[in-house]
Each structure stands twice: as structure tokens, then as C-alpha cells.
mmCIF file of C-alpha atoms and ligand atoms in Angstrom:
data_model
loop_
_atom_site.group_PDB
_atom_site.id
_atom_site.type_symbol
_atom_site.label_atom_id
_atom_site.label_comp_id
_atom_site.label_asym_id
_atom_site.label_seq_id
_atom_site.Cartn_x
_atom_site.Cartn_y
_atom_site.Cartn_z
ATOM 1 C CA MET J 55 25.690 61.903 -7.404
ATOM 2 C CA SER J 56 24.855 64.878 -4.457
ATOM 3 C CA SER J 57 22.834 67.777 -5.204
ATOM 4 C CA PRO J 58 24.730 70.911 -6.871
ATOM 5 C CA VAL J 59 21.926 72.848 -5.497
ATOM 6 C CA LEU J 60 23.096 72.507 -0.594
ATOM 7 C CA GLU J 61 19.907 71.542 1.010
ATOM 8 C CA ARG J 62 17.152 74.477 1.639
ATOM 9 C CA LYS J 63 17.245 75.528 5.495
ATOM 10 C CA GLU J 64 13.244 75.164 5.789
ATOM 11 C CA ASP J 65 13.519 74.697 9.128
ATOM 12 C CA GLN J 66 15.112 77.698 10.280
ATOM 13 C CA VAL J 67 15.055 78.857 12.853
ATOM 14 C CA PRO J 68 16.129 82.101 14.395
ATOM 15 C CA ALA J 69 16.737 81.779 18.109
ATOM 16 C CA ALA J 70 14.730 85.353 18.805
ATOM 17 C CA ASP J 71 11.824 86.640 17.145
ATOM 18 C CA LEU J 72 13.561 89.177 13.963
ATOM 19 C CA VAL J 73 12.901 93.164 14.468
ATOM 20 C CA ALA J 74 12.821 96.005 11.569
ATOM 21 C CA ASN J 75 10.959 99.218 12.365
ATOM 22 C CA GLY J 76 9.460 98.386 15.101
ATOM 23 C CA LYS J 77 8.009 95.069 13.855
ATOM 24 C CA ILE J 78 8.186 91.556 14.951
ATOM 25 C CA LEU J 79 8.554 89.372 11.737
ATOM 26 C CA SER J 80 7.426 86.084 13.840
ATOM 27 C CA THR J 81 8.751 82.452 13.128
ATOM 28 C CA ALA J 82 4.870 81.768 13.979
ATOM 29 C CA ALA J 83 2.794 83.375 10.819
ATOM 30 C CA ASN J 84 4.447 81.606 8.223
ATOM 31 C CA ARG J 85 6.292 84.199 6.856
ATOM 32 C CA LEU J 86 8.897 82.600 7.586
ATOM 33 C CA GLY J 87 11.870 80.965 4.769
ATOM 34 C CA GLY J 88 15.115 80.106 4.300
ATOM 35 C CA LEU J 89 17.321 81.738 1.661
ATOM 36 C CA VAL J 90 18.576 79.122 -0.957
ATOM 37 C CA PRO J 91 21.718 78.427 -1.023
ATOM 38 C CA THR J 92 23.870 77.498 -4.057
ATOM 39 C CA ASP J 93 27.757 76.233 -4.818
ATOM 40 C CA PRO J 94 29.122 78.432 -7.028
ATOM 41 C CA SER J 95 30.702 75.127 -8.400
ATOM 42 C CA ILE J 96 27.398 74.439 -10.852
ATOM 43 C CA GLY J 97 29.122 77.011 -13.198
ATOM 44 C CA VAL J 98 27.123 80.436 -14.961
ATOM 45 C CA GLU J 99 24.658 79.297 -16.920
ATOM 46 C CA ALA J 100 23.344 77.468 -13.601
ATOM 47 C CA ILE J 101 23.470 80.429 -11.178
ATOM 48 C CA ARG J 102 21.960 83.067 -14.369
ATOM 49 C CA ARG J 103 19.270 80.435 -14.359
ATOM 50 C CA LEU J 104 18.753 80.546 -10.240
ATOM 51 C CA TYR J 105 19.158 84.336 -10.598
ATOM 52 C CA HIS J 106 16.138 84.871 -13.749
ATOM 53 C CA GLU J 107 13.954 81.996 -11.902
ATOM 54 C CA ASN J 108 14.516 83.525 -7.966
ATOM 55 C CA GLY J 109 15.714 86.494 -8.370
ATOM 56 C CA TYR J 110 18.503 85.836 -6.317
ATOM 57 C CA VAL J 111 21.513 83.311 -6.193
ATOM 58 C CA TRP J 112 23.223 83.092 -2.734
ATOM 59 C CA LEU J 113 26.681 81.565 -3.431
ATOM 60 C CA LYS J 114 28.115 80.047 -0.572
ATOM 61 C CA ARG J 115 31.937 80.665 -0.758
ATOM 62 C CA PHE J 116 32.689 82.071 -3.321
ATOM 63 C CA LEU J 117 35.288 84.640 -2.258
ATOM 64 C CA ASP J 118 38.345 83.447 0.495
ATOM 65 C CA PRO J 119 36.823 83.992 3.816
ATOM 66 C CA GLU J 120 39.755 84.330 5.435
ATOM 67 C CA ALA J 121 40.708 87.180 2.768
ATOM 68 C CA VAL J 122 36.915 88.313 3.989
ATOM 69 C CA ASN J 123 37.519 88.296 7.439
ATOM 70 C CA ALA J 124 41.107 90.202 7.204
ATOM 71 C CA PHE J 125 39.693 93.107 5.248
ATOM 72 C CA ARG J 126 36.656 92.863 7.641
ATOM 73 C CA SER J 127 40.078 93.065 10.357
ATOM 74 C CA TRP J 128 41.050 96.097 8.304
ATOM 75 C CA VAL J 129 37.932 98.126 7.847
ATOM 76 C CA PHE J 130 37.715 97.946 11.240
ATOM 77 C CA ALA J 131 40.520 98.955 12.851
ATOM 78 C CA HIS J 132 40.301 101.697 11.137
ATOM 79 C CA LEU J 133 36.920 102.218 12.171
ATOM 80 C CA ALA J 134 38.243 102.041 16.113
ATOM 81 C CA ARG J 135 39.559 105.266 15.609
ATOM 82 C CA GLY J 136 35.978 106.856 15.905
ATOM 83 C CA GLY J 137 35.657 104.590 18.819
ATOM 84 C CA LEU J 138 32.953 102.730 17.546
ATOM 85 C CA LEU J 139 34.852 99.133 18.661
ATOM 86 C CA GLU J 140 35.080 97.693 22.187
ATOM 87 C CA ALA J 141 38.656 98.895 23.405
ATOM 88 C CA GLY J 142 41.330 96.467 23.177
ATOM 89 C CA SER J 143 39.194 93.832 21.240
ATOM 90 C CA ASP J 144 40.579 92.330 18.246
ATOM 91 C CA PRO J 145 39.221 94.377 15.327
ATOM 92 C CA VAL J 146 38.222 90.736 13.422
ATOM 93 C CA LEU J 147 35.521 90.499 15.786
ATOM 94 C CA GLY J 148 33.684 93.934 15.111
ATOM 95 C CA ARG J 149 32.306 93.963 18.907
ATOM 96 C CA SER J 150 30.621 97.060 19.539
ATOM 97 C CA SER J 151 31.835 99.549 22.109
ATOM 98 C CA LYS J 152 29.265 99.990 25.075
ATOM 99 C CA THR J 153 29.820 104.091 25.088
ATOM 100 C CA GLY J 154 28.615 105.288 21.614
ATOM 101 C CA PRO J 155 31.256 106.181 19.604
ATOM 102 C CA ASP J 156 32.187 110.280 17.924
ATOM 103 C CA LYS J 157 29.563 110.014 15.355
ATOM 104 C CA GLY J 158 30.966 112.989 12.356
ATOM 105 C CA GLN J 159 34.715 110.255 13.029
ATOM 106 C CA VAL J 160 32.750 107.564 12.100
ATOM 107 C CA ASP J 161 30.987 108.974 9.195
ATOM 108 C CA ARG J 162 34.960 111.016 7.649
ATOM 109 C CA ILE J 163 36.751 107.278 7.995
ATOM 110 C CA LEU J 164 33.621 106.166 6.599
ATOM 111 C CA MET J 165 33.809 107.830 3.618
ATOM 112 C CA SER J 166 38.096 107.549 3.692
ATOM 113 C CA LEU J 167 37.156 103.640 3.096
ATOM 114 C CA VAL J 168 35.528 103.855 0.592
ATOM 115 C CA ARG J 169 37.546 105.521 -1.387
ATOM 116 C CA SER J 170 40.016 103.314 -0.741
ATOM 117 C CA VAL J 171 42.922 100.763 -2.706
ATOM 118 C CA ALA J 172 42.199 98.205 -0.866
ATOM 119 C CA PHE J 173 38.233 98.244 -0.953
ATOM 120 C CA GLU J 174 38.036 99.103 -4.665
ATOM 121 C CA GLY J 175 40.942 95.843 -4.822
ATOM 122 C CA PHE J 176 38.160 93.909 -2.785
ATOM 123 C CA CYS J 177 34.967 94.554 -5.308
ATOM 124 C CA ALA J 178 37.466 94.216 -8.440
ATOM 125 C CA GLN J 179 39.511 90.967 -6.884
ATOM 126 C CA PRO J 180 39.573 87.937 -9.333
ATOM 127 C CA ARG J 181 37.649 85.684 -8.905
ATOM 128 C CA LEU J 182 34.461 88.309 -8.739
ATOM 129 C CA ALA J 183 35.348 90.065 -11.773
ATOM 130 C CA ARG J 184 36.259 87.050 -14.027
ATOM 131 C CA PHE J 185 32.912 85.570 -13.065
ATOM 132 C CA MET J 186 30.716 89.370 -13.737
ATOM 133 C CA ASP J 187 32.347 88.470 -16.980
ATOM 134 C CA GLU J 188 30.655 85.548 -17.788
ATOM 135 C CA PHE J 189 27.821 86.677 -16.435
ATOM 136 C CA LEU J 190 27.236 89.066 -18.133
ATOM 137 C CA SER J 191 28.247 87.712 -20.990
ATOM 138 C CA GLY J 192 30.737 90.813 -21.909
ATOM 139 C CA ILE J 193 32.436 93.535 -20.571
ATOM 140 C CA SER J 194 31.999 94.020 -16.315
ATOM 141 C CA TYR J 195 31.287 97.542 -14.985
ATOM 142 C CA LEU J 196 31.443 98.174 -11.563
ATOM 143 C CA HIS J 197 29.491 101.423 -10.050
ATOM 144 C CA LYS J 198 31.753 103.595 -8.876
ATOM 145 C CA ARG J 199 29.014 104.506 -5.976
ATOM 146 C CA LYS J 200 29.977 101.692 -3.617
ATOM 147 C CA ILE J 201 28.337 101.581 -0.040
ATOM 148 C CA MET J 202 29.849 99.910 2.908
ATOM 149 C CA ARG J 203 28.121 99.681 5.631
ATOM 150 C CA PHE J 204 27.977 98.361 9.793
ATOM 151 C CA THR J 205 24.968 98.602 11.851
ATOM 152 C CA GLN J 206 25.563 97.997 15.173
ATOM 153 C CA PRO J 207 23.774 95.647 18.085
ATOM 154 C CA GLY J 208 21.146 97.536 20.479
ATOM 155 C CA THR J 209 20.530 100.035 17.426
ATOM 156 C CA THR J 210 17.222 100.133 15.631
ATOM 157 C CA THR J 211 18.933 100.584 12.189
ATOM 158 C CA ALA J 212 16.870 98.483 9.247
ATOM 159 C CA THR J 213 16.931 99.019 5.787
ATOM 160 C CA PRO J 214 12.963 99.200 4.755
ATOM 161 C CA ALA J 215 11.616 97.326 2.061
ATOM 162 C CA HIS J 216 12.748 98.213 -1.744
ATOM 163 C CA TYR J 217 14.034 97.115 -4.900
ATOM 164 C CA ASP J 218 17.312 98.733 -6.211
ATOM 165 C CA LEU J 219 16.009 99.958 -9.570
ATOM 166 C CA VAL J 220 14.432 102.900 -7.722
ATOM 167 C CA TYR J 221 17.871 104.362 -7.225
ATOM 168 C CA LEU J 222 19.349 103.351 -10.788
ATOM 169 C CA ARG J 223 16.501 104.476 -13.130
ATOM 170 C CA GLY J 224 18.700 106.741 -15.558
ATOM 171 C CA GLY J 225 20.682 103.779 -17.133
ATOM 172 C CA THR J 226 20.025 99.860 -18.546
ATOM 173 C CA THR J 227 17.616 97.577 -16.058
ATOM 174 C CA ARG J 228 20.241 95.116 -16.547
ATOM 175 C CA LEU J 229 22.133 95.754 -13.575
ATOM 176 C CA VAL J 230 23.083 93.193 -10.747
ATOM 177 C CA THR J 231 23.746 93.897 -7.376
ATOM 178 C CA ALA J 232 26.425 92.415 -5.161
ATOM 179 C CA TRP J 233 25.851 91.814 -1.512
ATOM 180 C CA ILE J 234 28.551 90.883 0.389
ATOM 181 C CA PRO J 235 28.647 90.449 4.180
ATOM 182 C CA ILE J 236 31.902 90.901 5.514
ATOM 183 C CA GLY J 237 32.336 88.646 8.222
ATOM 184 C CA ASP J 238 29.753 85.511 8.873
ATOM 185 C CA THR J 239 26.918 87.554 9.541
ATOM 186 C CA PRO J 240 24.099 85.220 11.491
ATOM 187 C CA VAL J 241 20.490 85.852 11.254
ATOM 188 C CA ASP J 242 20.843 87.899 14.358
ATOM 189 C CA MET J 243 22.941 89.947 13.201
ATOM 190 C CA GLY J 244 20.406 91.593 10.782
ATOM 191 C CA GLY J 245 21.767 90.537 7.346
ATOM 192 C CA LEU J 246 19.540 90.827 4.119
ATOM 193 C CA VAL J 247 16.142 88.910 4.273
ATOM 194 C CA TYR J 248 14.468 88.620 0.483
ATOM 195 C CA LEU J 249 10.577 88.636 0.287
ATOM 196 C CA GLU J 250 10.263 84.940 -2.002
ATOM 197 C CA GLY J 251 8.839 85.972 -5.751
ATOM 198 C CA SER J 252 8.779 89.700 -5.592
ATOM 199 C CA HIS J 253 10.899 90.718 -8.467
ATOM 200 C CA ALA J 254 7.516 89.779 -10.092
ATOM 201 C CA ILE J 255 6.403 92.686 -7.762
ATOM 202 C CA GLY J 256 9.216 95.086 -8.499
ATOM 203 C CA VAL J 257 8.324 94.359 -12.652
ATOM 204 C CA ARG J 258 4.514 95.544 -11.504
ATOM 205 C CA MET J 259 5.309 98.113 -9.803
ATOM 206 C CA GLU J 260 8.113 99.846 -12.131
ATOM 207 C CA GLU J 261 5.708 99.414 -14.715
ATOM 208 C CA GLU J 262 2.738 101.407 -12.771
ATOM 209 C CA PHE J 263 4.817 104.236 -11.544
ATOM 210 C CA ALA J 264 6.286 104.910 -15.681
ATOM 211 C CA ARG J 265 1.968 104.847 -16.213
ATOM 212 C CA LYS J 266 1.996 107.103 -13.172
ATOM 213 C CA SER J 267 4.875 109.663 -13.912
ATOM 214 C CA ARG J 268 4.333 110.801 -17.693
ATOM 215 C CA ASP J 269 4.081 114.452 -16.604
ATOM 216 C CA LEU J 270 6.978 114.255 -14.703
ATOM 217 C CA SER J 271 10.030 115.988 -15.770
ATOM 218 C CA ALA J 272 13.497 113.756 -17.117
ATOM 219 C CA GLU J 273 14.961 114.274 -13.917
ATOM 220 C CA GLU J 274 12.096 113.813 -11.988
ATOM 221 C CA ARG J 275 11.701 110.212 -13.117
ATOM 222 C CA VAL J 276 14.702 109.339 -12.517
ATOM 223 C CA SER J 277 14.780 110.134 -8.751
ATOM 224 C CA ALA J 278 13.763 108.385 -6.491
ATOM 225 C CA PHE J 279 12.975 111.308 -4.075
ATOM 226 C CA ASN J 280 10.399 112.567 -6.649
ATOM 227 C CA ARG J 281 6.737 113.263 -5.751
ATOM 228 C CA ASN J 282 5.205 109.684 -6.562
ATOM 229 C CA MET J 283 7.743 107.638 -4.426
ATOM 230 C CA THR J 284 7.077 107.257 -1.043
ATOM 231 C CA GLU J 285 9.911 108.624 0.608
ATOM 232 C CA GLY J 286 12.706 107.819 -0.288
ATOM 233 C CA GLY J 287 11.619 105.470 -2.257
ATOM 234 C CA TRP J 288 11.097 102.513 0.148
ATOM 235 C CA VAL J 289 8.821 100.720 -0.934
ATOM 236 C CA SER J 290 7.687 99.732 3.328
ATOM 237 C CA LYS J 291 8.797 99.589 6.404
ATOM 238 C CA ASP J 292 6.304 97.062 7.641
ATOM 239 C CA LEU J 293 7.553 94.162 6.941
ATOM 240 C CA PRO J 294 5.261 91.818 7.752
ATOM 241 C CA ASP J 295 2.484 93.398 6.798
ATOM 242 C CA MET J 296 4.211 92.957 2.895
ATOM 243 C CA ALA J 297 4.046 89.613 3.264
ATOM 244 C CA GLU J 298 0.765 89.670 4.337
ATOM 245 C CA ARG J 299 -0.030 91.640 0.924
ATOM 246 C CA PHE J 300 1.467 89.481 -1.005
ATOM 247 C CA ASP J 301 0.827 86.179 0.131
ATOM 248 C CA THR J 302 4.145 85.416 0.468
ATOM 249 C CA ARG J 303 7.746 85.010 2.634
ATOM 250 C CA TRP J 304 10.385 86.693 4.067
ATOM 251 C CA LEU J 305 13.754 85.076 3.452
ATOM 252 C CA ILE J 306 16.252 84.743 6.177
ATOM 253 C CA ALA J 307 19.685 83.203 6.431
ATOM 254 C CA ASP J 308 23.404 82.755 8.360
ATOM 255 C CA TYR J 309 25.767 84.219 5.610
ATOM 256 C CA GLU J 310 29.213 83.100 6.813
ATOM 257 C CA ALA J 311 32.571 85.353 5.363
ATOM 258 C CA GLY J 312 33.049 84.697 1.750
ATOM 259 C CA ASP J 313 29.145 84.332 0.711
ATOM 260 C CA VAL J 314 28.533 86.301 -1.931
ATOM 261 C CA VAL J 315 24.448 87.443 -2.589
ATOM 262 C CA LEU J 316 24.029 88.953 -6.566
ATOM 263 C CA HIS J 317 20.034 90.239 -6.625
ATOM 264 C CA SER J 318 18.188 91.276 -9.638
ATOM 265 C CA PRO J 319 17.128 95.315 -9.538
ATOM 266 C CA TYR J 320 13.265 94.316 -9.339
ATOM 267 C CA MET J 321 13.734 91.941 -6.469
ATOM 268 C CA ILE J 322 12.170 93.267 -2.899
ATOM 269 C CA HIS J 323 15.033 93.598 0.285
ATOM 270 C CA ALA J 324 15.737 94.599 3.470
ATOM 271 C CA SER J 325 17.269 93.887 6.727
ATOM 272 C CA THR J 326 16.253 93.107 10.637
ATOM 273 C CA THR J 327 17.876 95.085 13.397
ATOM 274 C CA ASN J 328 21.186 93.483 14.520
ATOM 275 C CA GLN J 329 20.358 91.165 17.900
ATOM 276 C CA SER J 330 23.508 89.838 18.579
ATOM 277 C CA ALA J 331 24.069 88.101 21.347
ATOM 278 C CA SER J 332 27.824 88.027 21.035
ATOM 279 C CA ASN J 333 27.964 92.094 19.745
ATOM 280 C CA ARG J 334 28.925 91.716 17.194
ATOM 281 C CA ILE J 335 28.723 95.155 14.146
ATOM 282 C CA ARG J 336 27.271 93.154 11.111
ATOM 283 C CA LEU J 337 29.730 94.931 8.226
ATOM 284 C CA SER J 338 28.637 94.675 4.622
ATOM 285 C CA THR J 339 29.218 96.050 1.518
ATOM 286 C CA ASP J 340 26.057 96.398 -1.867
ATOM 287 C CA ILE J 341 28.034 97.139 -4.868
ATOM 288 C CA ARG J 342 26.230 97.292 -8.345
ATOM 289 C CA TYR J 343 27.232 95.375 -12.062
ATOM 290 C CA GLN J 344 26.035 96.095 -15.918
ATOM 291 C CA ASN J 345 27.547 95.121 -19.637
ATOM 292 C CA VAL J 346 29.910 98.073 -19.660
ATOM 293 C CA ASP J 347 27.947 98.600 -23.111
ATOM 294 C CA ASP J 348 24.105 98.687 -22.238
ATOM 295 C CA GLU J 349 23.449 102.769 -20.600
ATOM 296 C CA ILE J 350 25.707 103.974 -17.744
ATOM 297 C CA ASP J 351 23.580 105.738 -14.442
ATOM 298 C CA ALA J 352 26.067 108.499 -14.768
ATOM 299 C CA ARG J 353 24.897 110.244 -11.023
ATOM 300 C CA TRP J 354 26.875 106.583 -9.987
ATOM 301 C CA GLY J 355 29.923 107.732 -11.262
ATOM 302 C CA ASN J 356 31.453 109.236 -8.532
ATOM 303 C CA HIS J 357 31.733 107.525 -4.480
ATOM 304 C CA TRP J 358 29.672 107.242 -2.507
ATOM 305 C CA SER J 359 28.494 110.475 -0.122
ATOM 306 C CA LEU J 360 26.348 110.194 2.676
ATOM 307 C CA GLY J 361 23.575 112.703 2.286
ATOM 308 C CA ASP J 362 24.062 112.478 -1.876
ATOM 309 C CA MET J 363 20.293 111.452 -2.583
ATOM 310 C CA LEU J 364 20.667 108.427 -4.386
HETATM 311 O O1 LIG R 696 22.633 96.381 3.170
HETATM 312 C C1 LIG R 696 22.051 96.860 4.239
HETATM 313 O O2 LIG R 696 21.251 96.836 4.879
HETATM 314 C C2 LIG R 696 21.149 97.278 2.163
HETATM 315 C C3 LIG R 696 21.401 97.239 1.072
HETATM 316 C C4 LIG R 696 20.680 96.908 0.211
HETATM 317 O O3 LIG R 696 20.058 97.157 0.066
HETATM 318 C C5 LIG R 696 21.127 96.583 -1.563
HETATM 319 O O4 LIG R 696 22.468 95.339 -1.309
HETATM 320 O O5 LIG R 696 20.993 96.610 -2.019
#
């Protein structure tokens, strides 16, 4: 009988060195490994166990790839109005325009898209909704603040290393983030990378933060921008240094349309620069679930707005 957990790609080597915030994540330094994929058919209990053991679970082809690509196409067809795509190209490819887009217009369209019924439906599609009820052992709640990100190749955009609880300290710690690549996202397109075993590091960091923050007001204590945090709540922008410092590895992956990664609010993750050789834009969403009976961070009860400081 074949193992339900798919093989770890230990020898996964990106075609070019990965880069984040001007630092190279070199394959030579033994600080890179492969994210371990999981076949969703192993069932919710086994999935939950892996999530707690590893701080993440990468569910392969959990969603219908065709439906994910159809949504990708719909999103890019709208963003094309702001000049984001190569003129005349098929939106599903997400080929980046060589001339700069109209940033103001693209931002306005993005803010409309995250408020759309179509996006709401994508995030609440029956397979995901039913699974989250089971996974959270009750009625699941999806935070209204749902983020959709695109990253153009040829830019230096990369998400610094952080764990999500920093931004959601106003409610339960029993949160689950779903990171969903909207379309194939091979490693050179700069998808999420996870610091192996770092959910334990996140727990220690939170304990230390709680100790240092006794004198902060309640409002300051939940803010990622309080005086005891680095600017923006990032743990670091220096990914190679973090792997050395914590004597661990960054786990990388070639994501495919239909994949869903669930990660713990303590799990440290980041993204790398999009170096797509085929000039494709990375598109993804990150959304947060919890059991509705647990305390809800009210600050996340509104749609995402650029600059909302959360
Ligand atoms: O997609 C990204 O670059 C960041 C996503 C993220 O931070 C998250 O899923 O919590």
C-alpha cells in the first residue's frame, strides 16, 4: 500500500538562487529543504496531527485546479484594466506588463476585488467550508479581512519573516491561516517559504513579548506596531540569517493550482522575490479561520483596506 503522505522532495533545488530583501537563500548553505506535501484523503484527524506536529499542512490539489484557474483568470482580467498584464495576453497566464501599470488604478481594482461576491465565494467554497468545520471541531468562522496579493516579476517585493499572531493578538490563539496560491506557483515565482519547526519559536517569542509588554495599554499590546515590536511586526527581513540563528532550514515548494497550505499562527513564514523566467505574476490569497465560539479579534471584522495598519 502506498503511503498517504507524499514523498518529501529533499533534493528540490531551485533553478536559480532564491532572493528575499536583497539576501540570497543559497542552496549551498544546507539551509533549504522541501515543504512536505500531504494527500488530503488521509482524513481530517491525520491532517490535524500533521498540522500540530509541523506547524503547517500542505494539502495537495485540495481544490479543483480548473476552478482555481478560472478565478485567476477573472482576477487578472480585472487587474488588466489597470495595465498590469502584457497587452493582449491570456489573463490566466498572468503575464506581467513590461511597462509599469497604473498603480493607483490597480490598487482601486484590488480593493474592489477583495470586496467582491466572487472572492467571498472562492474563500467560502463548500469543500473548504466543510473541511474547516471539521478541522476546527465546530462551526468555522472566516475573518472578513481577506488578503489577496499579486507579485510582479522584476520587482523586489517579498514578505518579510513573521508569524501571524502578531497581527491578530485581539482574539483567540486558535487561528488557522489558509494560504492559497491562485494558479501554479513554482518556487522561482516566490511563493511562501516556511521556517522548519518555527511554530515552537513563535510560541517562545510570544511569551517573551507578553513579559516585556506588561506596561503597555490593552490597545498597544494587540498592535503589531507597538513600541516592543520591530516596524510592522516583522521578525526579520534577513532570511539566511534567521535559518543560521535558529539552526534550521527554509522549506520551499512548487505550488500548483488547487493546493492549500494551512499554517499555525505561530509558524514563521516569508516569501521570496518573484523571478519567473516566463514573466508570470504570482497571485495568492491568505485568509484566516477560527471556531466561531472562540474570541474573535474585532479589528479583523472589516474588509482589508490598503494602509489599514493591521
Ligand atoms: O503571500 C505572502 O506573501 C504572505 C502571506 C502571509 O503572510 C500569510 O499567509 O500569512
